[in-house]
mmCIF file of C-alpha atoms and ligand atoms in Angstrom:
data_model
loop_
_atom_site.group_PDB
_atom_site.id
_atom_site.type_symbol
_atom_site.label_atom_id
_atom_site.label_comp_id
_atom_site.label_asym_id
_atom_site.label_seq_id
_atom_site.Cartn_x
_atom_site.Cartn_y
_atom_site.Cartn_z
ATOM 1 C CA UNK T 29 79.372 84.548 101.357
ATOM 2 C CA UNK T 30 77.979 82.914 98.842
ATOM 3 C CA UNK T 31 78.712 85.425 96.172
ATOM 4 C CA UNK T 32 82.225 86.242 97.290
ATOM 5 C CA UNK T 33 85.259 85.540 94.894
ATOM 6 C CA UNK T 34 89.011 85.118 95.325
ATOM 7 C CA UNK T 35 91.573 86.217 93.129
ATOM 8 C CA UNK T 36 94.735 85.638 94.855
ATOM 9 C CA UNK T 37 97.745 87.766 92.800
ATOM 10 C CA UNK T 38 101.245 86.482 93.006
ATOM 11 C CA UNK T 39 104.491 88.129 92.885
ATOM 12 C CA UNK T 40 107.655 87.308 90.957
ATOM 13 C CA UNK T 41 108.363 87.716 87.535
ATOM 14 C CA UNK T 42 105.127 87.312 86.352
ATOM 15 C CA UNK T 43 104.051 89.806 88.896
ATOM 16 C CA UNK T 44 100.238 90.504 87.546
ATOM 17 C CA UNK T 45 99.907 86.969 87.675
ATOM 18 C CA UNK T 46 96.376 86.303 88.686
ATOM 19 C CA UNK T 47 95.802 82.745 90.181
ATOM 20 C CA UNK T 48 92.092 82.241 90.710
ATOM 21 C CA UNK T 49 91.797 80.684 94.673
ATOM 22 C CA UNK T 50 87.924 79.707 94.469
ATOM 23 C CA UNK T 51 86.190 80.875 91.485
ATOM 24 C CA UNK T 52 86.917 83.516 88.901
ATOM 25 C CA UNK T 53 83.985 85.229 87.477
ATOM 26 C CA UNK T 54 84.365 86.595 84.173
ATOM 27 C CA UNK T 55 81.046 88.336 84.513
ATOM 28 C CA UNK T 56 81.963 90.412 88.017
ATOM 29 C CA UNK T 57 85.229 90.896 87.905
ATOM 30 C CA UNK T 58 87.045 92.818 90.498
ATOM 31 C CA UNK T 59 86.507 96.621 89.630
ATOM 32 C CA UNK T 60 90.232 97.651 88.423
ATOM 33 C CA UNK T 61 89.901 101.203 89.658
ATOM 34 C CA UNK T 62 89.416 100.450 93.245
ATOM 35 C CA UNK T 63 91.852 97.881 92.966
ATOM 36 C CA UNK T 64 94.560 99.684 92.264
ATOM 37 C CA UNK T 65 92.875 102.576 94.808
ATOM 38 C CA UNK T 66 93.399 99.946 97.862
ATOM 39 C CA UNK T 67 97.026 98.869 96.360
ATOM 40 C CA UNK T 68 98.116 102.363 96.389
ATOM 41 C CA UNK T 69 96.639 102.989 100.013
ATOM 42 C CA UNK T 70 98.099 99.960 101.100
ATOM 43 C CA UNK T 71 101.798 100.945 99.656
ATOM 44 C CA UNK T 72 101.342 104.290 100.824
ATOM 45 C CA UNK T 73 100.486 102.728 104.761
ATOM 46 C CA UNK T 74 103.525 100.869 104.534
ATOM 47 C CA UNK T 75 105.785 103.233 102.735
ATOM 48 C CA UNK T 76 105.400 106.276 105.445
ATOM 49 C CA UNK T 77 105.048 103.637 108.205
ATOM 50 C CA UNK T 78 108.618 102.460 107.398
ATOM 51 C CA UNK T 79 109.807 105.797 107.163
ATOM 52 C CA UNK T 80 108.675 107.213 110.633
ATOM 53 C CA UNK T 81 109.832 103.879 112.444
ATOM 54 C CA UNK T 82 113.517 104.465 111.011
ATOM 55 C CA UNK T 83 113.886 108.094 111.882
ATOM 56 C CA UNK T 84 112.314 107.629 114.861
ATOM 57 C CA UNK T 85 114.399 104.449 115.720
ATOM 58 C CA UNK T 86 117.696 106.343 114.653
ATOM 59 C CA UNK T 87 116.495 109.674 116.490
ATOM 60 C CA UNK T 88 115.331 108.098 120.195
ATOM 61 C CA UNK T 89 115.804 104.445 119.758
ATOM 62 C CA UNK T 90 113.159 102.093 120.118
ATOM 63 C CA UNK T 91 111.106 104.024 123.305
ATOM 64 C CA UNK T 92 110.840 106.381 121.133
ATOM 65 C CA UNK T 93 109.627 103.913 118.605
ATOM 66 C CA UNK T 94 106.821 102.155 121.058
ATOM 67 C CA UNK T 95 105.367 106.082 120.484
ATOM 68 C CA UNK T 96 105.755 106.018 116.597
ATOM 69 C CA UNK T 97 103.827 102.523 116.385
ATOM 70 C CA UNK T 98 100.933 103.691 118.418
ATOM 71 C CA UNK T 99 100.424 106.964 117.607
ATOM 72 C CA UNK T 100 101.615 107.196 113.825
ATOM 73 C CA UNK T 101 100.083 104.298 112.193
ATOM 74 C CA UNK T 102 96.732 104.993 113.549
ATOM 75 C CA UNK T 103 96.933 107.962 112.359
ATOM 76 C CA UNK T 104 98.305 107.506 109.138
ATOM 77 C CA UNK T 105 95.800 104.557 108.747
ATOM 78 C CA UNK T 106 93.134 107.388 110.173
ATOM 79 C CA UNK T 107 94.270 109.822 106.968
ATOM 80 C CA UNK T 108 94.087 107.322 104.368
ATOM 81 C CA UNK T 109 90.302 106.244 105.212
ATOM 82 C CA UNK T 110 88.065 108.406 103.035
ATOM 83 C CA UNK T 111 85.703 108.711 100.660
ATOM 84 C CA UNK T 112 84.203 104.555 101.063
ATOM 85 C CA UNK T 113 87.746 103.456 101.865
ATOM 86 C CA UNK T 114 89.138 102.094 105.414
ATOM 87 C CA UNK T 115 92.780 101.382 105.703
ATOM 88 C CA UNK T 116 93.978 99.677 108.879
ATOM 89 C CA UNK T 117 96.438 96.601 110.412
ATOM 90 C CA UNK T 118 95.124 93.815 111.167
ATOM 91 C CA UNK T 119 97.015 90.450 112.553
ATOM 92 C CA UNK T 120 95.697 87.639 114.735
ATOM 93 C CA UNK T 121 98.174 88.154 117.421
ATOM 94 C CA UNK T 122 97.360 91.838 118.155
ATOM 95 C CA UNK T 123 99.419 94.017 120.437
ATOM 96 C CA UNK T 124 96.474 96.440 120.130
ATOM 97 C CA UNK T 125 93.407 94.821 120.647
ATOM 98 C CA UNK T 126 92.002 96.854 118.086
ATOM 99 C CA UNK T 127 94.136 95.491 115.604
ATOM 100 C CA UNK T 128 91.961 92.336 115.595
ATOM 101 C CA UNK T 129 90.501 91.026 112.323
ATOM 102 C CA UNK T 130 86.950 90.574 111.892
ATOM 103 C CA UNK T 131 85.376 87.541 110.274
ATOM 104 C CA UNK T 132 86.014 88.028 106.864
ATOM 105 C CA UNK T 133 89.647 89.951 107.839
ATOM 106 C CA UNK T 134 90.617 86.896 109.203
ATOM 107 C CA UNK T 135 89.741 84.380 106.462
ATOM 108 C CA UNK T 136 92.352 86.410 104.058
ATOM 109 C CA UNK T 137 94.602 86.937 106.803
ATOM 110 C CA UNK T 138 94.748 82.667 107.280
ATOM 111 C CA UNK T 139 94.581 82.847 103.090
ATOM 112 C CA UNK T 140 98.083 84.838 103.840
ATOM 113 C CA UNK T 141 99.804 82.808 106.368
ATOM 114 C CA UNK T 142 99.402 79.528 104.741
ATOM 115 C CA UNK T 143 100.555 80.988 101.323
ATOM 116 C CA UNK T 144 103.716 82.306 103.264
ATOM 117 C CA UNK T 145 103.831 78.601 105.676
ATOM 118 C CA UNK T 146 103.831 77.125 101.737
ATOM 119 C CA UNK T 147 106.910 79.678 100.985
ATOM 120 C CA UNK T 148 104.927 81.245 97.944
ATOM 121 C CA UNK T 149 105.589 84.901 97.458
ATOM 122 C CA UNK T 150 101.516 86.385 97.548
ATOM 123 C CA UNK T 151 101.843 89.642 97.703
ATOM 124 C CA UNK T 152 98.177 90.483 97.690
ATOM 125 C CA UNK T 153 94.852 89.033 98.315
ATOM 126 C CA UNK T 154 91.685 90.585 96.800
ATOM 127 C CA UNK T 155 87.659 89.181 97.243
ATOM 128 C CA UNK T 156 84.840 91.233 96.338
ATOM 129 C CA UNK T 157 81.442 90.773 98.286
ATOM 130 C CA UNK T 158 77.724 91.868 97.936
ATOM 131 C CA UNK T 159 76.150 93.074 101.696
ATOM 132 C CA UNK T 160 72.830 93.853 101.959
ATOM 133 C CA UNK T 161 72.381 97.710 102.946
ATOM 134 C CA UNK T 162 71.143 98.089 106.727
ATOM 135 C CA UNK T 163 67.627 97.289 107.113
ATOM 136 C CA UNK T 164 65.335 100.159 106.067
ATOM 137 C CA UNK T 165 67.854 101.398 103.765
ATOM 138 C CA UNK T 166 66.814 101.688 100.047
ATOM 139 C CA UNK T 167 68.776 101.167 97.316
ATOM 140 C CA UNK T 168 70.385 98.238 95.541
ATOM 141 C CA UNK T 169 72.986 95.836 97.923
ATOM 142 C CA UNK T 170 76.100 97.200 98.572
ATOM 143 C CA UNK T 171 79.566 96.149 97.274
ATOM 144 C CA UNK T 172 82.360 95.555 99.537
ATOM 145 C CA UNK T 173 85.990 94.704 98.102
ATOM 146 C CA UNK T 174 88.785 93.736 101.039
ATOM 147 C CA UNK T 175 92.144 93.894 99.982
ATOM 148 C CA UNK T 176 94.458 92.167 101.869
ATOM 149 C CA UNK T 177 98.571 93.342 101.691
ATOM 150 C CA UNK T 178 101.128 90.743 103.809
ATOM 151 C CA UNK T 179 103.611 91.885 106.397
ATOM 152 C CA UNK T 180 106.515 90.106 107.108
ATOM 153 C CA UNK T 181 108.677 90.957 110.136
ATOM 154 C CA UNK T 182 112.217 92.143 109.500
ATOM 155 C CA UNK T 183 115.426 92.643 111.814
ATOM 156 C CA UNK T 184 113.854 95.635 113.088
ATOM 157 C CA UNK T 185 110.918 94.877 114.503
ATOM 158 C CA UNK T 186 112.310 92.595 116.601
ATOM 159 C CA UNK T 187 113.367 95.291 119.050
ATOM 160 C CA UNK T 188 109.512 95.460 119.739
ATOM 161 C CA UNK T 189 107.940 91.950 118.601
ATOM 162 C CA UNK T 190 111.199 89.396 119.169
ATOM 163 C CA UNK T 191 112.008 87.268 121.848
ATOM 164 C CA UNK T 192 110.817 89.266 125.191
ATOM 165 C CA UNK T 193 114.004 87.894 126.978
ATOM 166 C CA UNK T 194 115.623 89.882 123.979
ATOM 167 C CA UNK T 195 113.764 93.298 124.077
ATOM 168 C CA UNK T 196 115.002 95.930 125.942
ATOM 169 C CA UNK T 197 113.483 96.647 129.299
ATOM 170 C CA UNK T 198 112.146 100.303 128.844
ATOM 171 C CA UNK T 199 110.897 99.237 126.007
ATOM 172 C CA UNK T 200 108.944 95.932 127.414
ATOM 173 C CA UNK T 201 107.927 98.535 130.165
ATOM 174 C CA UNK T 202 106.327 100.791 128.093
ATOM 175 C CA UNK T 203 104.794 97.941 125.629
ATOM 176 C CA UNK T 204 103.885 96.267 129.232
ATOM 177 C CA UNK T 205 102.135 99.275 130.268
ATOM 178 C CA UNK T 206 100.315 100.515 127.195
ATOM 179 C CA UNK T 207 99.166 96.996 125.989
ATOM 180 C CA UNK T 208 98.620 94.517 128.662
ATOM 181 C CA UNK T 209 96.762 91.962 126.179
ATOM 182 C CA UNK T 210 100.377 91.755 124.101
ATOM 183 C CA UNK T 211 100.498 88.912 121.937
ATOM 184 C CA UNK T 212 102.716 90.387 119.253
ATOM 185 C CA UNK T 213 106.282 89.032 121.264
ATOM 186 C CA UNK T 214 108.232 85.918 120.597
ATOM 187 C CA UNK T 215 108.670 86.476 116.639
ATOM 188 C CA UNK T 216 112.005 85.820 113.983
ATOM 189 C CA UNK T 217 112.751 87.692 111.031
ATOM 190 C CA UNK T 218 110.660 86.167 108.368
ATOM 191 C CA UNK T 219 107.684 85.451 110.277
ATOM 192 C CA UNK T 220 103.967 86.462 109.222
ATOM 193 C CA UNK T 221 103.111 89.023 111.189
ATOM 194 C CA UNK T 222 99.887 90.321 109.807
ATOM 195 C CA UNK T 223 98.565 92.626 107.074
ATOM 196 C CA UNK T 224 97.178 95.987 105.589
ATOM 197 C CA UNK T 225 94.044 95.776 105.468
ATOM 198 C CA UNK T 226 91.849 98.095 102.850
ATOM 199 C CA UNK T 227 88.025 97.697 102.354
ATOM 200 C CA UNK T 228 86.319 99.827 100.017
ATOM 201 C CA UNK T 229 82.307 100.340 99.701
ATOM 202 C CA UNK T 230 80.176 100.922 96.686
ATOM 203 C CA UNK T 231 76.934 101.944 96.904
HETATM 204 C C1 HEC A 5 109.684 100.521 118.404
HETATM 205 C C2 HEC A 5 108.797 99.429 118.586
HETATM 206 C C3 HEC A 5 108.232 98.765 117.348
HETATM 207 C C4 HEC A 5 108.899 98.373 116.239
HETATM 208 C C5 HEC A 5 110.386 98.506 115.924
HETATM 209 C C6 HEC A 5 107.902 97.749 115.385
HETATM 210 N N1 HEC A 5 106.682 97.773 115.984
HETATM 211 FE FE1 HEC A 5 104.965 96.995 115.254
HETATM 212 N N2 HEC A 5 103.949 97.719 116.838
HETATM 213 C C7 HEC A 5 104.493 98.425 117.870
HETATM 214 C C8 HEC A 5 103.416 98.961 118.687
HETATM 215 C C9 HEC A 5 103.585 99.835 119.927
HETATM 216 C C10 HEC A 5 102.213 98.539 118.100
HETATM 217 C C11 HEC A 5 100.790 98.833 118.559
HETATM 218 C C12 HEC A 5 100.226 99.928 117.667
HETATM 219 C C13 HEC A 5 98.799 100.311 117.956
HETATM 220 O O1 HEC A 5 98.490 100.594 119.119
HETATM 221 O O2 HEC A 5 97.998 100.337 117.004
HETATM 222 C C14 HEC A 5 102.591 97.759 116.930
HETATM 223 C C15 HEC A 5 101.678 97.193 116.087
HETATM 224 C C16 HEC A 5 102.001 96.511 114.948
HETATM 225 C C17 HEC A 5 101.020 95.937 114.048
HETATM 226 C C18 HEC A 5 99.506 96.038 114.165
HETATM 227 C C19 HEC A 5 98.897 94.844 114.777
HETATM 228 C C20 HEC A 5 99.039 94.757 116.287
HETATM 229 O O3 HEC A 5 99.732 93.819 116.719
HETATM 230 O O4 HEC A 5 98.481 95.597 117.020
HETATM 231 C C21 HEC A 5 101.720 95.337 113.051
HETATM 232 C C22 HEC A 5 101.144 94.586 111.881
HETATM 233 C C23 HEC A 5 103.127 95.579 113.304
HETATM 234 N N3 HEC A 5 103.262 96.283 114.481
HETATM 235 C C24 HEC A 5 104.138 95.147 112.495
HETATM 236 C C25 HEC A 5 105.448 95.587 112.641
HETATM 237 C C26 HEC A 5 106.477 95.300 111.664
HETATM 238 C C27 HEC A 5 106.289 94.471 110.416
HETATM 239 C C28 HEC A 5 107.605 95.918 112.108
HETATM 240 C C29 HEC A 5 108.937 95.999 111.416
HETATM 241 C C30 HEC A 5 108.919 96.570 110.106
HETATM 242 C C31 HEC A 5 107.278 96.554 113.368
HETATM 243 N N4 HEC A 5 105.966 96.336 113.656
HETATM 244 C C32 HEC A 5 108.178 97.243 114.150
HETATM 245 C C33 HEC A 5 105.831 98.619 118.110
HETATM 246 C C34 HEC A 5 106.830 98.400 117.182
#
């Protein structure tokens, strides 16, 4: 990815901070309006993600939970994916398999964990790419931007991804059942646990 930058923007008081990672190209910088497109997509994911675990955690407890996380976020994640934009979790320790990153997922996603192993407070990750359109295709290469959000775990996720001596057992029988391939046990409030994941095409 020869062509691919980093621009690695750090939270805090100087929260539009940008700290270049590799190399910061004046001349291609990253396009502002999708930017702030996959920030707001991002924020959104998180925002009604939050919202449906606590009602639902309040309403039926965590079972009822286990169907939130696998139903809702896909879907929300489904909704938000439009017009050249894919929104999506990714973490490498899936509970869904399909929550696994791909190459260039998984680069930002290790960007991410040793920012928060270093204790710096990254709140986003942003690299911009050029891919070639699919063979026979005409037209000019295509750019790619990947926007990368952190998620942290808090107290309540730990009913699902904590210690599995601590979980309840309807819930570890319904997590056993629906995702055999589990990694996402045996975390502690403040752990990286993953992130959002937005990737938007340009022709
Ligand atoms: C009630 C149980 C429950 C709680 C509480 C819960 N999760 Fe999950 N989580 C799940 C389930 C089930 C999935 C699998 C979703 C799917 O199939 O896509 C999941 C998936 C995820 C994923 C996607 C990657 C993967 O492993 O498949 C992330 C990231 C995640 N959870 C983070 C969190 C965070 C952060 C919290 C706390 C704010 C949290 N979860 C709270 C049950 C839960």
């Amino acid at each position: 990815m020869a062509t691919a930058k980093r621009v690695m923007l750090a939270g805090g008081v100087l929260g539009a901070l940008a700290l270049a990672w590799a190399v910061a190209e004046v001349a291609d910088p990253v396009p502002q309006a999708d930017l702030e497109r996959a920030r707001q997509a991002a924020g959104q994911l998180k925002g009604e993600l939050m919202k449906s675990l606590t009602a639902a955690l309040a309403e039926g407890g965590p079972s009822q939970g286990v169907r939130v996380c696998s139903e809702i976020a896909p879907g929300i994640a489904a909704r938000l994916s439009r017009d050249g934009m894919t929104v999506h979790r990714v973490t490498t320790r899936p509970r869904n398999p399909a929550n696994a990153p791909d190459a260039w997922e998984r680069e930002l996603l290790d960007g991410l964990a040793a920012a928060h192993a270093r204790g710096e407070d990254v709140v986003e990750l942003v690299e911009t790419s050029e891919e070639k359109l699919p063979r026979g295709a005409a037209g000019s290469p295509k750019r790619v931007l990947l926007y990368m959000a952190p998620l942290t775990v808090a107290a309540p996720c730990l009913q699902c991804h904590g210690d599995p001596a601590q979980i309840d057992p309807a819930v570890k029988a319904a997590l056993a059942e629906k995702y055999p391939k589990d990694q996402a046990t045996g975390y502690k409030a403040g752990d990286f646990r993953g992130a959002v994941a937005v990737r938007i095409e340009r022709p």
